[in-house]
Amino acid sequence: MADVADQDVGTVYVTPAYLARMEYDARRLRATPHRPHHSILAGRHASRLRGRGLNFEEIRAYVPGDDLRHLDWKASSRVGHALVRSYTEERDRPALFVVDQRISMFYGTRRAMKSVVAAELAALGAWMSFQAGDRAGAVVFDDNHIQSIRAHRSRSRVLAVLGALARSNQALRADDPVRINPGQLDAALRAALHLATHDYLVFIVSDFLGADEQTLQLIRELATHNDVVAALVFDPSARSLPDRGKIVVTEGELQVELDFDRKTVREPLSTMFDQRLQETVELVQRCGVPMLAIDTEQPTLLQVAHMLGHFAWRGR
């Protein structure tokens, strides 16, 4: 694994140790907190996430104290005495994190790179799953490779997910000759379909570069038997470019310097970036799954706390 300078950790790159420390942050969040009206999970309608449920276990004789709502009238009439349907609560809710670490994610004009925010978000989710007694797995992908980690309920599996995130993240380089692979998002979703068979929580963290009608179909297939949440990671420059300064944008061997002091450069780029962001948002919303918008400016933990309704949460 490449060496990472201390000043780069959490802004340009992540390390396994950095992501492991997020376990303590995850403890301050609850997966199902009391939800005020301003929480993203609140609303007039029932939640779009299935949540934990009950598994049918057996039909047995009624004993005093059983819930009368569980009486099986048809079975009882056949045998001549009261029978009830016995249920057990689902033991866990496996979570699968599909995390984008392509070269398009290696961009950021504020606090951190999009690739760092995506890794932070997945790490928080993995730790929250572990603390809830659930299984956690991941599909981590860049422009050339896909790492699939089956969900398992153990600390070592969470650490394996964090290690995969860090390795893929630290492989990103501005001077890397790798080309953007828009189709890799669909390939990662196909890998997720092989892992998330039924009743998973699938969390897709990406900038959704290259998303098209095929991407929508894959997400809908995932959502047929699972709960799917899409997290769109974006940089504030997609909404408003700075009024001055210069940045260098690169795609492997090709580098271009953009001078934002020049209005003729700034305004067309601002329009293009904003239009692309809006098109991406509209495309993902058509999937019919909950969508979160996570920016690279605010601390990831605070954004997650905000979305879960933790407005009383106090940072360090």
PDB file of C-alpha atoms in Angstrom:
ATOM      1  CA  MET A   1       0.000   0.000   0.000  1.00  0.00           C
ATOM      2  CA  ALA A   2       1.275   3.470  -0.843  1.00  0.00           C
ATOM      3  CA  ASP A   3       2.599   5.732   1.862  1.00  0.00           C
ATOM      4  CA  VAL A   4       0.236   8.539   2.755  1.00  0.00           C
ATOM      5  CA  ALA A   5       1.381  11.767   4.389  1.00  0.00           C
ATOM      6  CA  ASP A   6      -0.367  12.661   7.653  1.00  0.00           C
ATOM      7  CA  GLN A   7      -1.701  15.890   6.191  1.00  0.00           C
ATOM      8  CA  ASP A   8      -3.343  13.965   3.341  1.00  0.00           C
ATOM      9  CA  VAL A   9      -5.282  11.514   5.531  1.00  0.00           C
ATOM     10  CA  GLY A  10      -8.965  12.348   5.564  1.00  0.00           C
ATOM     11  CA  THR A  11      -8.684  14.909   2.779  1.00  0.00           C
ATOM     12  CA  VAL A  12      -6.919  13.269  -0.175  1.00  0.00           C
ATOM     13  CA  TYR A  13      -6.636   9.665   1.002  1.00  0.00           C
ATOM     14  CA  VAL A  14      -7.850   7.312   3.719  1.00  0.00           C
ATOM     15  CA  THR A  15      -5.995   4.599   5.607  1.00  0.00           C
ATOM     16  CA  PRO A  16      -7.365   1.484   7.339  1.00  0.00           C
ATOM     17  CA  ALA A  17      -6.527   3.057  10.708  1.00  0.00           C
ATOM     18  CA  TYR A  18      -8.394   6.255   9.824  1.00  0.00           C
ATOM     19  CA  LEU A  19     -11.512   4.303   8.814  1.00  0.00           C
ATOM     20  CA  ALA A  20     -11.222   2.036  11.849  1.00  0.00           C
ATOM     21  CA  ARG A  21     -11.388   5.062  14.161  1.00  0.00           C
ATOM     22  CA  MET A  22     -14.821   5.849  12.712  1.00  0.00           C
ATOM     23  CA  GLU A  23     -16.182   3.009  14.859  1.00  0.00           C
ATOM     24  CA  TYR A  24     -16.366   5.489  17.736  1.00  0.00           C
ATOM     25  CA  ASP A  25     -18.234   8.003  15.571  1.00  0.00           C
ATOM     26  CA  ALA A  26     -20.708   5.333  14.488  1.00  0.00           C
ATOM     27  CA  ARG A  27     -21.534   4.622  18.140  1.00  0.00           C
ATOM     28  CA  ARG A  28     -22.902   8.150  18.395  1.00  0.00           C
ATOM     29  CA  LEU A  29     -25.400   7.446  15.662  1.00  0.00           C
ATOM     30  CA  ARG A  30     -28.421   5.201  15.809  1.00  0.00           C
ATOM     31  CA  ALA A  31     -29.689   3.398  12.753  1.00  0.00           C
ATOM     32  CA  THR A  32     -33.316   3.949  13.836  1.00  0.00           C
ATOM     33  CA  PRO A  33     -33.405   7.037  16.052  1.00  0.00           C
ATOM     34  CA  HIS A  34     -36.455   8.988  17.083  1.00  0.00           C
ATOM     35  CA  ARG A  35     -37.162  10.768  13.831  1.00  0.00           C
ATOM     36  CA  PRO A  36     -38.316  14.394  13.986  1.00  0.00           C
ATOM     37  CA  HIS A  37     -40.268  15.819  11.083  1.00  0.00           C
ATOM     38  CA  HIS A  38     -37.096  17.154   9.446  1.00  0.00           C
ATOM     39  CA  SER A  39     -35.400  13.749   9.225  1.00  0.00           C
ATOM     40  CA  ILE A  40     -35.060  12.249   5.752  1.00  0.00           C
ATOM     41  CA  LEU A  41     -36.773   9.134   7.091  1.00  0.00           C
ATOM     42  CA  ALA A  42     -39.831  11.037   8.298  1.00  0.00           C
ATOM     43  CA  GLY A  43     -42.887  11.810   6.219  1.00  0.00           C
ATOM     44  CA  ARG A  44     -46.573  11.255   5.640  1.00  0.00           C
ATOM     45  CA  HIS A  45     -46.059   7.871   4.046  1.00  0.00           C
ATOM     46  CA  ALA A  46     -44.706   4.596   5.348  1.00  0.00           C
ATOM     47  CA  SER A  47     -40.955   4.139   5.195  1.00  0.00           C
ATOM     48  CA  ARG A  48     -39.607   2.972   1.843  1.00  0.00           C
ATOM     49  CA  LEU A  49     -37.207   0.708   3.739  1.00  0.00           C
ATOM     50  CA  ARG A  50     -38.519  -2.643   4.879  1.00  0.00           C
ATOM     51  CA  GLY A  51     -36.773  -2.671   8.241  1.00  0.00           C
ATOM     52  CA  ARG A  52     -36.636  -5.719  10.484  1.00  0.00           C
ATOM     53  CA  GLY A  53     -39.555  -8.082  10.319  1.00  0.00           C
ATOM     54  CA  LEU A  54     -40.830 -11.415  11.599  1.00  0.00           C
ATOM     55  CA  ASN A  55     -39.980 -14.846  10.271  1.00  0.00           C
ATOM     56  CA  PHE A  56     -42.615 -17.594  10.482  1.00  0.00           C
ATOM     57  CA  GLU A  57     -41.321 -20.428  12.672  1.00  0.00           C
ATOM     58  CA  GLU A  58     -44.113 -22.973  13.329  1.00  0.00           C
ATOM     59  CA  ILE A  59     -47.773 -23.650  14.073  1.00  0.00           C
ATOM     60  CA  ARG A  60     -48.225 -24.851  17.651  1.00  0.00           C
ATOM     61  CA  ALA A  61     -50.932 -25.301  20.305  1.00  0.00           C
ATOM     62  CA  TYR A  62     -52.269 -22.160  21.925  1.00  0.00           C
ATOM     63  CA  VAL A  63     -51.106 -21.493  25.488  1.00  0.00           C
ATOM     64  CA  PRO A  64     -52.495 -18.788  27.788  1.00  0.00           C
ATOM     65  CA  GLY A  65     -50.717 -15.502  27.149  1.00  0.00           C
ATOM     66  CA  ASP A  66     -50.268 -16.016  23.384  1.00  0.00           C
ATOM     67  CA  ASP A  67     -51.180 -13.078  21.167  1.00  0.00           C
ATOM     68  CA  LEU A  68     -54.712 -13.759  19.888  1.00  0.00           C
ATOM     69  CA  ARG A  69     -53.832 -12.006  16.652  1.00  0.00           C
ATOM     70  CA  HIS A  70     -51.606 -14.966  15.824  1.00  0.00           C
ATOM     71  CA  LEU A  71     -54.420 -17.530  16.019  1.00  0.00           C
ATOM     72  CA  ASP A  72     -54.589 -19.629  12.850  1.00  0.00           C
ATOM     73  CA  TRP A  73     -58.338 -20.052  12.443  1.00  0.00           C
ATOM     74  CA  LYS A  74     -58.219 -22.419   9.485  1.00  0.00           C
ATOM     75  CA  ALA A  75     -55.726 -24.789  11.114  1.00  0.00           C
ATOM     76  CA  SER A  76     -57.595 -24.609  14.425  1.00  0.00           C
ATOM     77  CA  SER A  77     -60.904 -25.565  12.780  1.00  0.00           C
ATOM     78  CA  ARG A  78     -59.309 -28.571  11.110  1.00  0.00           C
ATOM     79  CA  VAL A  79     -57.855 -30.083  14.333  1.00  0.00           C
ATOM     80  CA  GLY A  80     -60.570 -28.946  16.737  1.00  0.00           C
ATOM     81  CA  HIS A  81     -58.418 -26.893  19.112  1.00  0.00           C
ATOM     82  CA  ALA A  82     -56.675 -23.531  19.074  1.00  0.00           C
ATOM     83  CA  LEU A  83     -53.427 -23.225  17.157  1.00  0.00           C
ATOM     84  CA  VAL A  84     -51.240 -20.172  16.824  1.00  0.00           C
ATOM     85  CA  ARG A  85     -48.613 -19.203  14.295  1.00  0.00           C
ATOM     86  CA  SER A  86     -45.265 -18.661  16.011  1.00  0.00           C
ATOM     87  CA  TYR A  87     -42.848 -16.031  14.746  1.00  0.00           C
ATOM     88  CA  THR A  88     -39.295 -15.043  15.547  1.00  0.00           C
ATOM     89  CA  GLU A  89     -37.799 -11.638  14.900  1.00  0.00           C
ATOM     90  CA  GLU A  90     -35.296 -11.402  12.091  1.00  0.00           C
ATOM     91  CA  ARG A  91     -31.893 -11.900  13.628  1.00  0.00           C
ATOM     92  CA  ASP A  92     -29.973  -9.544  11.390  1.00  0.00           C
ATOM     93  CA  ARG A  93     -30.140  -7.339   8.348  1.00  0.00           C
ATOM     94  CA  PRO A  94     -27.178  -7.882   6.016  1.00  0.00           C
ATOM     95  CA  ALA A  95     -25.802  -4.691   4.503  1.00  0.00           C
ATOM     96  CA  LEU A  96     -23.841  -4.426   1.262  1.00  0.00           C
ATOM     97  CA  PHE A  97     -21.912  -1.248   0.436  1.00  0.00           C
ATOM     98  CA  VAL A  98     -21.219  -0.611  -3.253  1.00  0.00           C
ATOM     99  CA  VAL A  99     -18.472   2.022  -3.205  1.00  0.00           C
ATOM    100  CA  ASP A 100     -17.098   3.978  -6.165  1.00  0.00           C
ATOM    101  CA  GLN A 101     -13.345   4.658  -6.183  1.00  0.00           C
ATOM    102  CA  ARG A 102     -12.929   5.475  -9.870  1.00  0.00           C
ATOM    103  CA  ILE A 103     -10.667   8.276 -11.060  1.00  0.00           C
ATOM    104  CA  SER A 104     -13.740  10.527 -11.450  1.00  0.00           C
ATOM    105  CA  MET A 105     -14.072  10.365  -7.654  1.00  0.00           C
ATOM    106  CA  PHE A 106     -10.524  11.699  -7.207  1.00  0.00           C
ATOM    107  CA  TYR A 107     -11.719  15.294  -7.236  1.00  0.00           C
ATOM    108  CA  GLY A 108     -12.416  17.871  -4.577  1.00  0.00           C
ATOM    109  CA  THR A 109     -12.230  21.646  -4.196  1.00  0.00           C
ATOM    110  CA  ARG A 110     -13.197  21.917  -0.524  1.00  0.00           C
ATOM    111  CA  ARG A 111     -12.641  19.721   2.547  1.00  0.00           C
ATOM    112  CA  ALA A 112     -11.983  16.367   0.889  1.00  0.00           C
ATOM    113  CA  MET A 113     -11.949  14.362  -2.312  1.00  0.00           C
ATOM    114  CA  LYS A 114     -15.176  12.645  -3.385  1.00  0.00           C
ATOM    115  CA  SER A 115     -13.316   9.338  -3.061  1.00  0.00           C
ATOM    116  CA  VAL A 116     -12.546  10.083   0.601  1.00  0.00           C
ATOM    117  CA  VAL A 117     -16.155  11.028   1.385  1.00  0.00           C
ATOM    118  CA  ALA A 118     -17.388   7.809  -0.244  1.00  0.00           C
ATOM    119  CA  ALA A 119     -14.976   5.740   1.868  1.00  0.00           C
ATOM    120  CA  GLU A 120     -15.984   7.598   5.045  1.00  0.00           C
ATOM    121  CA  LEU A 121     -19.671   7.052   4.336  1.00  0.00           C
ATOM    122  CA  ALA A 122     -19.200   3.324   3.718  1.00  0.00           C
ATOM    123  CA  ALA A 123     -17.045   2.951   6.842  1.00  0.00           C
ATOM    124  CA  LEU A 124     -19.678   4.629   9.017  1.00  0.00           C
ATOM    125  CA  GLY A 125     -22.350   2.364   7.550  1.00  0.00           C
ATOM    126  CA  ALA A 126     -20.272  -0.785   8.043  1.00  0.00           C
ATOM    127  CA  TRP A 127     -19.580   0.068  11.686  1.00  0.00           C
ATOM    128  CA  MET A 128     -23.255   0.889  12.315  1.00  0.00           C
ATOM    129  CA  SER A 129     -24.239  -2.492  10.845  1.00  0.00           C
ATOM    130  CA  PHE A 130     -21.700  -4.293  13.012  1.00  0.00           C
ATOM    131  CA  GLN A 131     -22.849  -2.523  16.164  1.00  0.00           C
ATOM    132  CA  ALA A 132     -26.463  -3.485  15.373  1.00  0.00           C
ATOM    133  CA  GLY A 133     -25.440  -7.141  15.172  1.00  0.00           C
ATOM    134  CA  ASP A 134     -25.870  -7.242  11.399  1.00  0.00           C
ATOM    135  CA  ARG A 135     -23.670  -8.631   8.653  1.00  0.00           C
ATOM    136  CA  ALA A 136     -21.640  -6.265   6.469  1.00  0.00           C
ATOM    137  CA  GLY A 137     -20.064  -6.759   3.061  1.00  0.00           C
ATOM    138  CA  ALA A 138     -18.956  -4.611   0.159  1.00  0.00           C
ATOM    139  CA  VAL A 139     -18.345  -4.218  -3.555  1.00  0.00           C
ATOM    140  CA  VAL A 140     -15.465  -1.755  -3.987  1.00  0.00           C
ATOM    141  CA  PHE A 141     -14.638  -0.772  -7.548  1.00  0.00           C
ATOM    142  CA  ASP A 142     -12.303   1.460  -9.521  1.00  0.00           C
ATOM    143  CA  ASP A 143     -11.949   1.861 -13.292  1.00  0.00           C
ATOM    144  CA  ASN A 144     -10.300  -1.535 -13.772  1.00  0.00           C
ATOM    145  CA  HIS A 145     -11.045  -3.746 -10.765  1.00  0.00           C
ATOM    146  CA  ILE A 146     -13.966  -4.897  -8.620  1.00  0.00           C
ATOM    147  CA  GLN A 147     -13.461  -6.289  -5.105  1.00  0.00           C
ATOM    148  CA  SER A 148     -16.381  -8.324  -3.769  1.00  0.00           C
ATOM    149  CA  ILE A 149     -16.574  -9.082  -0.033  1.00  0.00           C
ATOM    150  CA  ARG A 150     -19.440 -11.276   1.153  1.00  0.00           C
ATOM    151  CA  ALA A 151     -21.418 -10.033   4.128  1.00  0.00           C
ATOM    152  CA  HIS A 152     -20.461 -11.559   7.459  1.00  0.00           C
ATOM    153  CA  ARG A 153     -21.091 -10.656  11.083  1.00  0.00           C
ATOM    154  CA  SER A 154     -17.612 -10.109  12.535  1.00  0.00           C
ATOM    155  CA  ARG A 155     -15.159  -7.362  13.312  1.00  0.00           C
ATOM    156  CA  SER A 156     -12.625  -8.970  10.997  1.00  0.00           C
ATOM    157  CA  ARG A 157     -15.068  -8.710   8.087  1.00  0.00           C
ATOM    158  CA  VAL A 158     -15.631  -4.993   8.756  1.00  0.00           C
ATOM    159  CA  LEU A 159     -11.860  -4.509   8.837  1.00  0.00           C
ATOM    160  CA  ALA A 160     -11.610  -6.397   5.542  1.00  0.00           C
ATOM    161  CA  VAL A 161     -14.105  -3.955   4.023  1.00  0.00           C
ATOM    162  CA  LEU A 162     -12.109  -1.003   5.365  1.00  0.00           C
ATOM    163  CA  GLY A 163      -8.887  -2.492   4.000  1.00  0.00           C
ATOM    164  CA  ALA A 164     -10.409  -2.876   0.533  1.00  0.00           C
ATOM    165  CA  LEU A 165     -11.621   0.712   0.640  1.00  0.00           C
ATOM    166  CA  ALA A 166      -8.208   2.029   1.672  1.00  0.00           C
ATOM    167  CA  ARG A 167      -6.297   0.000  -0.938  1.00  0.00           C
ATOM    168  CA  SER A 168      -8.523   1.171  -3.761  1.00  0.00           C
ATOM    169  CA  ASN A 169      -8.487   4.735  -2.461  1.00  0.00           C
ATOM    170  CA  GLN A 170      -4.715   4.962  -2.147  1.00  0.00           C
ATOM    171  CA  ALA A 171      -4.240   3.629  -5.679  1.00  0.00           C
ATOM    172  CA  LEU A 172      -5.790   6.821  -7.082  1.00  0.00           C
ATOM    173  CA  ARG A 173      -3.260   9.183  -8.651  1.00  0.00           C
ATOM    174  CA  ALA A 174      -3.760  12.351 -10.682  1.00  0.00           C
ATOM    175  CA  ASP A 175      -0.957  11.271 -13.054  1.00  0.00           C
ATOM    176  CA  ASP A 176      -2.249   7.717 -13.443  1.00  0.00           C
ATOM    177  CA  PRO A 177      -2.725   6.883 -17.162  1.00  0.00           C
ATOM    178  CA  VAL A 178      -5.978   5.041 -16.358  1.00  0.00           C
ATOM    179  CA  ARG A 179      -8.970   6.229 -18.333  1.00  0.00           C
ATOM    180  CA  ILE A 180     -12.430   6.850 -16.893  1.00  0.00           C
ATOM    181  CA  ASN A 181     -14.561   3.729 -17.281  1.00  0.00           C
ATOM    182  CA  PRO A 182     -18.234   4.772 -17.194  1.00  0.00           C
ATOM    183  CA  GLY A 183     -19.402   1.164 -17.628  1.00  0.00           C
ATOM    184  CA  GLN A 184     -17.698   0.018 -14.435  1.00  0.00           C
ATOM    185  CA  LEU A 185     -20.627   1.247 -12.339  1.00  0.00           C
ATOM    186  CA  ASP A 186     -22.930  -1.237 -14.067  1.00  0.00           C
ATOM    187  CA  ALA A 187     -20.347  -4.006 -13.655  1.00  0.00           C
ATOM    188  CA  ALA A 188     -20.212  -3.296  -9.898  1.00  0.00           C
ATOM    189  CA  LEU A 189     -24.011  -3.398  -9.667  1.00  0.00           C
ATOM    190  CA  ARG A 190     -24.012  -6.797 -11.386  1.00  0.00           C
ATOM    191  CA  ALA A 191     -21.502  -8.010  -8.805  1.00  0.00           C
ATOM    192  CA  ALA A 192     -23.830  -6.707  -6.090  1.00  0.00           C
ATOM    193  CA  LEU A 193     -26.710  -8.693  -7.590  1.00  0.00           C
ATOM    194  CA  HIS A 194     -24.717 -11.896  -7.047  1.00  0.00           C
ATOM    195  CA  LEU A 195     -24.122 -11.064  -3.370  1.00  0.00           C
ATOM    196  CA  ALA A 196     -27.391  -9.414  -2.314  1.00  0.00           C
ATOM    197  CA  THR A 197     -29.830 -12.250  -2.785  1.00  0.00           C
ATOM    198  CA  HIS A 198     -32.739 -11.250  -0.544  1.00  0.00           C
ATOM    199  CA  ASP A 199     -33.580  -8.750   2.234  1.00  0.00           C
ATOM    200  CA  TYR A 200     -30.274  -6.900   2.094  1.00  0.00           C
ATOM    201  CA  LEU A 201     -29.764  -3.200   2.613  1.00  0.00           C
ATOM    202  CA  VAL A 202     -27.754  -2.192  -0.461  1.00  0.00           C
ATOM    203  CA  PHE A 203     -26.050   1.185  -0.134  1.00  0.00           C
ATOM    204  CA  ILE A 204     -24.659   2.551  -3.425  1.00  0.00           C
ATOM    205  CA  VAL A 205     -22.090   5.339  -2.911  1.00  0.00           C
ATOM    206  CA  SER A 206     -20.961   6.996  -6.139  1.00  0.00           C
ATOM    207  CA  ASP A 207     -20.919  10.117  -8.280  1.00  0.00           C
ATOM    208  CA  PHE A 208     -22.928   7.993 -10.756  1.00  0.00           C
ATOM    209  CA  LEU A 209     -20.739   8.959 -13.694  1.00  0.00           C
ATOM    210  CA  GLY A 210     -21.882   6.949 -16.697  1.00  0.00           C
ATOM    211  CA  ALA A 211     -25.289   6.080 -15.242  1.00  0.00           C
ATOM    212  CA  ASP A 212     -27.827   5.329 -17.962  1.00  0.00           C
ATOM    213  CA  GLU A 213     -30.980   3.306 -18.582  1.00  0.00           C
ATOM    214  CA  GLN A 214     -29.073   0.060 -17.991  1.00  0.00           C
ATOM    215  CA  THR A 215     -27.944   1.405 -14.598  1.00  0.00           C
ATOM    216  CA  LEU A 216     -31.560   2.149 -13.683  1.00  0.00           C
ATOM    217  CA  GLN A 217     -32.579  -1.381 -14.633  1.00  0.00           C
ATOM    218  CA  LEU A 218     -29.829  -2.911 -12.486  1.00  0.00           C
ATOM    219  CA  ILE A 219     -30.794  -0.776  -9.483  1.00  0.00           C
ATOM    220  CA  ARG A 220     -34.434  -1.755  -9.931  1.00  0.00           C
ATOM    221  CA  GLU A 221     -33.426  -5.433 -10.041  1.00  0.00           C
ATOM    222  CA  LEU A 222     -31.523  -4.968  -6.795  1.00  0.00           C
ATOM    223  CA  ALA A 223     -34.546  -3.255  -5.256  1.00  0.00           C
ATOM    224  CA  THR A 224     -36.906  -6.121  -6.186  1.00  0.00           C
ATOM    225  CA  HIS A 225     -35.878  -8.216  -3.180  1.00  0.00           C
ATOM    226  CA  ASN A 226     -33.715  -5.752  -1.247  1.00  0.00           C
ATOM    227  CA  ASP A 227     -33.819  -2.233   0.108  1.00  0.00           C
ATOM    228  CA  VAL A 228     -31.583   0.069  -1.908  1.00  0.00           C
ATOM    229  CA  VAL A 229     -30.331   3.531  -0.966  1.00  0.00           C
ATOM    230  CA  ALA A 230     -28.349   5.684  -3.412  1.00  0.00           C
ATOM    231  CA  ALA A 231     -25.838   8.194  -2.060  1.00  0.00           C
ATOM    232  CA  LEU A 232     -24.774  10.766  -4.642  1.00  0.00           C
ATOM    233  CA  VAL A 233     -21.381  12.241  -3.693  1.00  0.00           C
ATOM    234  CA  PHE A 234     -20.716  15.627  -5.259  1.00  0.00           C
ATOM    235  CA  ASP A 235     -18.354  18.565  -4.947  1.00  0.00           C
ATOM    236  CA  PRO A 236     -19.824  22.055  -4.348  1.00  0.00           C
ATOM    237  CA  SER A 237     -18.114  23.238  -7.549  1.00  0.00           C
ATOM    238  CA  ALA A 238     -20.801  21.264  -9.389  1.00  0.00           C
ATOM    239  CA  ARG A 239     -23.224  23.939  -8.207  1.00  0.00           C
ATOM    240  CA  SER A 240     -21.049  27.030  -8.044  1.00  0.00           C
ATOM    241  CA  LEU A 241     -17.511  27.458  -9.312  1.00  0.00           C
ATOM    242  CA  PRO A 242     -15.151  29.797  -7.462  1.00  0.00           C
ATOM    243  CA  ASP A 243     -14.917  33.368  -8.763  1.00  0.00           C
ATOM    244  CA  ARG A 244     -11.137  33.337  -8.959  1.00  0.00           C
ATOM    245  CA  GLY A 245      -8.128  31.081  -8.929  1.00  0.00           C
ATOM    246  CA  LYS A 246      -6.799  28.283 -11.100  1.00  0.00           C
ATOM    247  CA  ILE A 247      -7.120  24.525 -10.891  1.00  0.00           C
ATOM    248  CA  VAL A 248      -5.591  21.742 -12.943  1.00  0.00           C
ATOM    249  CA  VAL A 249      -7.961  19.027 -14.132  1.00  0.00           C
ATOM    250  CA  THR A 250      -6.390  15.781 -15.295  1.00  0.00           C
ATOM    251  CA  GLU A 251      -7.437  12.502 -16.839  1.00  0.00           C
ATOM    252  CA  GLY A 252      -4.270  10.454 -16.779  1.00  0.00           C
ATOM    253  CA  GLU A 253      -1.806  11.945 -19.266  1.00  0.00           C
ATOM    254  CA  LEU A 254      -4.119  14.795 -20.305  1.00  0.00           C
ATOM    255  CA  GLN A 255      -3.981  17.899 -18.087  1.00  0.00           C
ATOM    256  CA  VAL A 256      -5.870  21.170 -18.485  1.00  0.00           C
ATOM    257  CA  GLU A 257      -5.474  24.331 -16.401  1.00  0.00           C
ATOM    258  CA  LEU A 258      -8.719  26.199 -15.798  1.00  0.00           C
ATOM    259  CA  ASP A 259      -8.495  29.917 -14.995  1.00  0.00           C
ATOM    260  CA  PHE A 260     -11.609  30.924 -13.046  1.00  0.00           C
ATOM    261  CA  ASP A 261     -10.574  34.588 -13.133  1.00  0.00           C
ATOM    262  CA  ARG A 262     -11.800  34.582 -16.732  1.00  0.00           C
ATOM    263  CA  LYS A 263     -15.553  34.883 -17.051  1.00  0.00           C
ATOM    264  CA  THR A 264     -15.509  33.198 -20.448  1.00  0.00           C
ATOM    265  CA  VAL A 265     -14.052  30.086 -18.772  1.00  0.00           C
ATOM    266  CA  ARG A 266     -15.989  30.155 -15.503  1.00  0.00           C
ATOM    267  CA  GLU A 267     -19.563  30.643 -16.706  1.00  0.00           C
ATOM    268  CA  PRO A 268     -19.742  27.896 -19.384  1.00  0.00           C
ATOM    269  CA  LEU A 269     -18.096  25.433 -16.999  1.00  0.00           C
ATOM    270  CA  SER A 270     -20.467  26.386 -14.191  1.00  0.00           C
ATOM    271  CA  THR A 271     -23.468  25.822 -16.454  1.00  0.00           C
ATOM    272  CA  MET A 272     -22.096  22.476 -17.653  1.00  0.00           C
ATOM    273  CA  PHE A 273     -21.303  21.197 -14.136  1.00  0.00           C
ATOM    274  CA  ASP A 274     -24.675  22.268 -12.753  1.00  0.00           C
ATOM    275  CA  GLN A 275     -26.533  20.711 -15.681  1.00  0.00           C
ATOM    276  CA  ARG A 276     -24.678  17.418 -15.278  1.00  0.00           C
ATOM    277  CA  LEU A 277     -25.468  17.323 -11.540  1.00  0.00           C
ATOM    278  CA  GLN A 278     -29.150  17.955 -12.188  1.00  0.00           C
ATOM    279  CA  GLU A 279     -29.281  15.276 -14.880  1.00  0.00           C
ATOM    280  CA  THR A 280     -27.625  12.779 -12.536  1.00  0.00           C
ATOM    281  CA  VAL A 281     -30.043  13.582  -9.698  1.00  0.00           C
ATOM    282  CA  GLU A 282     -33.052  13.210 -11.988  1.00  0.00           C
ATOM    283  CA  LEU A 283     -31.743   9.922 -13.379  1.00  0.00           C
ATOM    284  CA  VAL A 284     -31.154   8.375  -9.953  1.00  0.00           C
ATOM    285  CA  GLN A 285     -34.529   9.569  -8.691  1.00  0.00           C
ATOM    286  CA  ARG A 286     -36.187   7.675 -11.527  1.00  0.00           C
ATOM    287  CA  CYS A 287     -34.979   4.437  -9.928  1.00  0.00           C
ATOM    288  CA  GLY A 288     -37.604   4.926  -7.241  1.00  0.00           C
ATOM    289  CA  VAL A 289     -35.131   4.371  -4.386  1.00  0.00           C
ATOM    290  CA  PRO A 290     -34.261   6.804  -1.570  1.00  0.00           C
ATOM    291  CA  MET A 291     -31.445   9.143  -2.571  1.00  0.00           C
ATOM    292  CA  LEU A 292     -29.033  11.036  -0.343  1.00  0.00           C
ATOM    293  CA  ALA A 293     -26.884  13.927  -1.552  1.00  0.00           C
ATOM    294  CA  ILE A 294     -23.520  14.079   0.231  1.00  0.00           C
ATOM    295  CA  ASP A 295     -21.101  16.925  -0.478  1.00  0.00           C
ATOM    296  CA  THR A 296     -17.340  17.151  -0.017  1.00  0.00           C
ATOM    297  CA  GLU A 297     -17.460  20.370   2.006  1.00  0.00           C
ATOM    298  CA  GLN A 298     -19.177  19.410   5.274  1.00  0.00           C
ATOM    299  CA  PRO A 299     -17.877  16.641   7.553  1.00  0.00           C
ATOM    300  CA  THR A 300     -19.391  13.341   6.477  1.00  0.00           C
ATOM    301  CA  LEU A 301     -20.363  12.406  10.037  1.00  0.00           C
ATOM    302  CA  LEU A 302     -22.366  15.612  10.488  1.00  0.00           C
ATOM    303  CA  GLN A 303     -24.193  15.062   7.206  1.00  0.00           C
ATOM    304  CA  VAL A 304     -25.154  11.526   8.180  1.00  0.00           C
ATOM    305  CA  ALA A 305     -26.271  12.711  11.631  1.00  0.00           C
ATOM    306  CA  HIS A 306     -28.338  15.455  10.009  1.00  0.00           C
ATOM    307  CA  MET A 307     -30.042  13.030   7.648  1.00  0.00           C
ATOM    308  CA  LEU A 308     -30.861  10.600  10.439  1.00  0.00           C
ATOM    309  CA  GLY A 309     -32.437  13.402  12.456  1.00  0.00           C
ATOM    310  CA  HIS A 310     -29.621  13.751  15.000  1.00  0.00           C
ATOM    311  CA  PHE A 311     -29.791  17.526  15.242  1.00  0.00           C
ATOM    312  CA  ALA A 312     -29.037  17.381  18.956  1.00  0.00           C
ATOM    313  CA  TRP A 313     -25.767  15.533  18.223  1.00  0.00           C
ATOM    314  CA  ARG A 314     -22.680  17.443  19.257  1.00  0.00           C
ATOM    315  CA  GLY A 315     -19.379  17.018  17.459  1.00  0.00           C
ATOM    316  CA  ARG A 316     -15.975  16.764  18.969  1.00  0.00           C
TER     317      ARG A 316
END
